XYZ file of C-alpha atoms in Angstrom:
335
model
C 13.768 289.312 37.981
C 13.250 287.579 41.344
C 15.973 285.444 42.891
C 13.931 282.305 42.322
C 13.251 283.137 38.655
C 16.878 283.997 38.059
C 17.895 280.738 39.702
C 15.596 278.664 37.478
C 16.658 280.448 34.284
C 20.335 280.032 35.059
C 19.859 276.418 36.046
C 18.264 275.645 32.676
C 21.361 277.026 30.983
C 23.554 274.164 32.164
C 22.138 272.010 29.396
C 19.304 269.737 28.446
C 21.108 266.750 29.896
C 20.450 268.056 33.395
C 17.029 269.596 32.788
C 15.448 266.869 34.907
C 17.369 268.250 37.882
C 15.761 271.649 37.377
C 12.310 270.095 37.293
C 12.939 268.277 40.540
C 14.184 271.442 42.206
C 11.142 273.422 41.106
C 8.846 270.622 42.207
C 10.415 270.489 45.627
C 9.928 274.182 46.211
C 6.331 274.075 45.034
C 5.556 271.672 47.895
C 7.964 273.207 50.398
C 5.228 275.215 52.035
C 3.277 272.058 52.738
C 6.297 270.402 54.327
C 6.826 273.346 56.623
C 3.651 272.496 58.524
C 3.624 269.615 60.962
C 7.383 269.107 60.958
C 8.833 267.197 63.877
C 11.420 268.776 66.130
C 13.512 265.625 66.452
C 13.964 263.000 69.124
C 16.537 262.308 71.824
C 18.186 259.783 69.529
C 21.527 260.813 68.044
C 21.916 261.696 64.386
C 23.970 259.253 62.339
C 27.681 259.740 62.919
C 27.206 263.110 64.643
C 28.993 261.856 67.751
C 32.265 259.957 67.172
C 31.664 256.226 67.500
C 34.104 256.002 70.424
C 31.800 258.207 72.534
C 28.344 257.493 71.107
C 27.298 254.841 73.635
C 28.539 256.995 76.524
C 26.593 260.022 75.304
C 23.472 257.957 74.651
C 23.608 256.346 78.109
C 24.535 259.345 80.243
C 22.403 261.745 78.232
C 19.392 260.072 79.804
C 20.595 260.529 83.385
C 17.830 263.002 84.285
C 14.872 264.704 82.648
C 16.679 268.023 82.177
C 19.077 266.593 79.594
C 19.026 264.215 76.648
C 21.765 262.630 74.510
C 21.581 265.301 71.792
C 21.853 268.109 74.338
C 24.829 266.449 76.033
C 26.467 265.964 72.626
C 25.897 269.647 71.817
C 27.641 270.670 75.046
C 30.636 268.417 74.400
C 30.963 269.647 70.830
C 30.679 273.284 71.880
C 33.218 272.817 74.651
C 35.902 270.756 72.894
C 34.792 269.465 69.495
C 34.945 265.993 71.112
C 38.682 266.378 71.702
C 39.609 264.492 74.911
C 42.936 266.339 75.064
C 41.513 269.862 74.795
C 42.879 272.486 77.192
C 41.724 276.095 77.206
C 43.655 279.253 78.193
C 41.404 279.311 81.276
C 42.808 275.848 82.205
C 39.599 274.006 81.413
C 40.530 270.422 80.654
C 39.362 267.425 78.678
C 36.433 266.616 76.419
C 33.971 268.325 78.801
C 36.282 271.248 79.668
C 36.116 271.104 83.460
C 38.199 273.605 85.393
C 40.164 271.916 88.210
C 38.008 273.299 91.020
C 34.752 272.147 89.442
C 36.239 268.752 88.609
C 37.393 268.290 92.203
C 33.812 268.762 93.386
C 31.759 267.256 90.567
C 34.009 264.764 88.770
C 32.766 261.176 88.996
C 34.325 257.770 88.400
C 32.166 256.969 85.401
C 33.808 253.677 84.447
C 34.271 252.386 88.012
C 38.021 251.844 87.690
C 38.770 253.558 90.988
C 39.886 256.971 89.765
C 38.392 260.193 88.404
C 40.392 261.272 85.381
C 39.359 264.517 83.675
C 41.269 263.445 80.541
C 39.380 260.139 80.268
C 36.062 260.490 78.395
C 34.787 257.471 80.314
C 34.881 259.688 83.397
C 34.474 263.158 81.873
C 31.296 262.473 79.862
C 29.441 260.927 82.825
C 30.701 263.830 84.952
C 29.302 266.370 82.495
C 25.894 264.679 82.617
C 26.037 264.374 86.399
C 26.956 268.041 86.756
C 24.085 269.073 84.488
C 21.635 267.060 86.552
C 23.014 268.465 89.796
C 22.521 271.999 88.486
C 19.008 271.081 87.398
C 18.245 269.939 90.935
C 19.464 273.273 92.303
C 17.016 275.223 90.126
C 14.157 272.707 89.963
C 11.703 275.099 91.609
C 12.446 278.036 89.296
C 9.661 278.859 86.802
C 10.171 278.109 83.136
C 11.812 275.365 81.099
C 13.955 273.080 83.263
C 16.542 272.456 80.552
C 16.965 276.158 79.794
C 17.214 276.881 83.519
C 19.852 274.186 83.888
C 21.891 275.639 81.020
C 21.538 279.116 82.510
C 22.787 277.785 85.855
C 25.761 276.227 84.048
C 26.647 279.622 82.606
C 25.613 282.116 85.291
C 25.250 280.019 88.430
C 22.199 278.541 90.113
C 21.734 281.579 92.358
C 21.110 283.866 89.375
C 18.450 281.508 88.006
C 16.685 281.350 91.368
C 16.977 285.111 91.848
C 15.416 285.971 88.491
C 12.926 283.111 88.411
C 14.390 281.512 85.284
C 17.017 282.444 82.713
C 18.562 285.672 84.022
C 18.623 288.838 81.878
C 22.305 288.477 81.025
C 23.031 288.599 77.314
C 25.893 286.114 77.633
C 23.694 283.609 79.470
C 20.759 284.026 77.095
C 23.086 283.499 74.140
C 24.573 280.403 75.760
C 21.138 278.861 76.292
C 20.139 279.576 72.696
C 23.457 278.266 71.376
C 23.212 274.890 73.089
C 19.518 274.371 72.348
C 20.155 275.253 68.688
C 23.137 272.893 68.490
C 21.020 270.203 70.111
C 18.918 270.053 66.930
C 21.985 269.221 64.844
C 22.868 266.253 67.047
C 19.352 264.817 67.313
C 17.994 262.303 64.834
C 14.820 263.853 63.384
C 11.689 261.737 63.700
C 9.990 263.265 60.633
C 10.850 265.709 57.870
C 12.567 268.924 58.900
C 11.717 272.403 57.650
C 12.900 273.367 54.160
C 15.661 275.958 54.188
C 14.480 279.462 53.334
C 17.815 280.318 51.731
C 18.321 277.109 49.737
C 17.294 278.298 46.273
C 19.514 281.374 46.375
C 22.462 279.318 47.691
C 22.109 276.981 44.690
C 21.841 279.972 42.363
C 25.157 281.270 43.707
C 26.881 277.894 43.386
C 25.703 277.200 39.853
C 27.070 280.557 38.687
C 30.485 279.136 39.651
C 30.170 276.035 37.444
C 33.377 275.549 35.458
C 35.558 277.453 37.951
C 38.859 275.637 38.654
C 39.345 274.099 42.094
C 41.808 275.642 44.548
C 42.655 273.986 47.852
C 41.888 276.545 50.561
C 40.076 278.708 48.030
C 37.468 281.171 49.268
C 36.627 282.726 45.912
C 38.520 285.951 46.579
C 39.983 288.084 43.802
C 43.550 287.273 44.785
C 42.671 283.565 44.396
C 41.198 284.095 40.970
C 37.692 283.497 42.274
C 38.494 279.831 42.901
C 37.171 277.583 45.672
C 37.644 274.317 47.436
C 34.609 272.279 48.496
C 33.821 273.936 51.820
C 34.873 277.349 50.537
C 32.159 277.068 47.878
C 29.419 275.991 50.299
C 30.434 278.686 52.764
C 30.325 281.380 50.070
C 27.003 280.121 48.700
C 25.251 280.428 52.054
C 27.100 283.619 52.943
C 25.542 285.153 49.827
C 22.161 284.813 51.548
C 23.298 285.993 54.966
C 24.122 282.668 56.635
C 27.686 282.333 57.902
C 29.031 278.780 58.003
C 32.310 277.564 59.483
C 35.199 277.207 57.058
C 35.683 273.433 57.169
C 33.304 270.700 56.069
C 33.144 268.696 59.296
C 31.936 271.740 61.230
C 29.448 272.676 58.513
C 27.787 269.305 59.219
C 26.544 270.726 62.523
C 24.744 273.738 61.005
C 21.284 272.209 61.229
C 19.261 268.978 61.395
C 20.029 265.938 59.261
C 17.460 264.702 56.727
C 17.584 261.109 55.527
C 18.729 260.294 52.001
C 15.150 259.939 50.731
C 14.162 263.243 52.347
C 16.800 265.442 50.715
C 15.760 268.813 49.325
C 17.732 271.109 47.004
C 20.024 273.324 49.052
C 20.869 270.660 51.625
C 24.573 270.212 52.201
C 25.752 266.665 51.469
C 28.872 265.211 53.068
C 31.392 262.480 52.337
C 33.878 260.643 54.526
C 36.130 257.593 54.651
C 34.824 256.974 58.195
C 31.036 256.722 58.180
C 30.867 256.618 62.001
C 32.373 260.019 62.773
C 31.356 263.445 61.483
C 34.713 264.823 62.604
C 36.308 262.761 59.805
C 34.229 264.339 57.001
C 36.473 265.395 54.116
C 34.114 266.679 51.375
C 30.885 268.654 51.002
C 28.605 269.747 48.166
C 25.211 271.419 47.650
C 22.388 269.081 46.707
C 20.376 270.135 43.646
C 17.967 267.203 43.250
C 17.854 264.029 41.200
C 20.784 262.524 43.096
C 23.197 265.298 42.059
C 25.139 268.022 43.814
C 27.235 271.021 42.803
C 30.701 270.664 44.291
C 34.332 271.650 43.958
C 35.788 268.138 43.822
C 39.585 268.228 43.799
C 42.771 269.756 42.414
C 42.743 269.635 38.628
C 38.945 269.596 38.404
C 36.360 272.353 38.083
C 33.161 273.115 39.971
C 30.604 270.775 38.452
C 27.627 268.459 38.971
C 28.474 265.135 40.614
C 26.330 262.224 41.820
C 25.964 261.844 45.574
C 25.242 258.119 45.748
C 28.786 256.913 46.295
C 30.203 254.544 48.937
C 31.636 257.451 50.922
C 28.308 259.333 51.234
C 28.051 260.273 54.912
C 24.827 262.248 55.272
C 23.252 265.669 54.861
C 22.470 268.859 56.745
C 19.579 271.255 56.232
C 21.246 274.552 57.124
C 19.390 276.866 59.501
C 20.280 280.384 60.545
C 20.171 279.505 64.245
C 22.170 276.335 63.667
C 24.901 278.197 61.812
C 25.045 280.959 64.425
C 25.381 278.409 67.223
C 28.527 276.819 65.849
C 31.715 277.658 67.767
C 34.308 279.600 65.805
C 36.999 277.144 66.878
C 36.637 273.588 68.171
């Protein structure tokens, strides 16, 4: 029996009352191939709530400072560096939301808010400085062949000299990975202009999750034997996608950045759906489920409940993510 057939058969077993959900899921995957053609790659606008509201206008403004960057790319860098934490400090003494080391800040920090000082801990200075530094690097490598944004990112990681020397992204694995990481993350911070590609792993992820229907909730649960096979919300979604070879972060607010963000009327089965008490900030997300169609998800709701079908159209619905392999791989292990 194929994975898809097994998924459909098992889905039907949940009862006639939800048979309409199965029909919607099957219908979506019948047309999925058609959706995969002509899909937009997204715009430089920011996805809803992906950047905390306190920084959104800064990122939108300074992300347009030069042609080598855009707001989504700048957001991806800030998220990768600090998770939008203005108080972040690394073991290497990188500081602030943009993680400048003191020497680089001394040379490239700018007074973004015009208050007379350059404060690495103030996002009003650090975010403009990150954009300014990107654009300065882009100017250093402007004559190198290839994509100017990728060359800029390579210069950020390996230095402008290496980009000039090799005529583009140098053959350093670390640098190549960095370029791919940021450009992949960029897609999760951009607001798509049209439908995004259906997930190749979605059906099997749903199949995994629906086999867990009726399992009691456990806060912090990962489904391990010592936990009695129990899950919490993000433990279930992580395990479901891990079953098809896609590794997601452990917590829901980081899972939101594992791919592009379809609109409510563009949801497909397998999309992750998120919920929050603050609809302006993805870092405040507190719950996640797997969309199955018909306005329903499979989720592990709370202590005392079991994994079940729940409606998604509630006041705390935040948005959705269409998980991609590259998007998941790009996510930092800690932010």
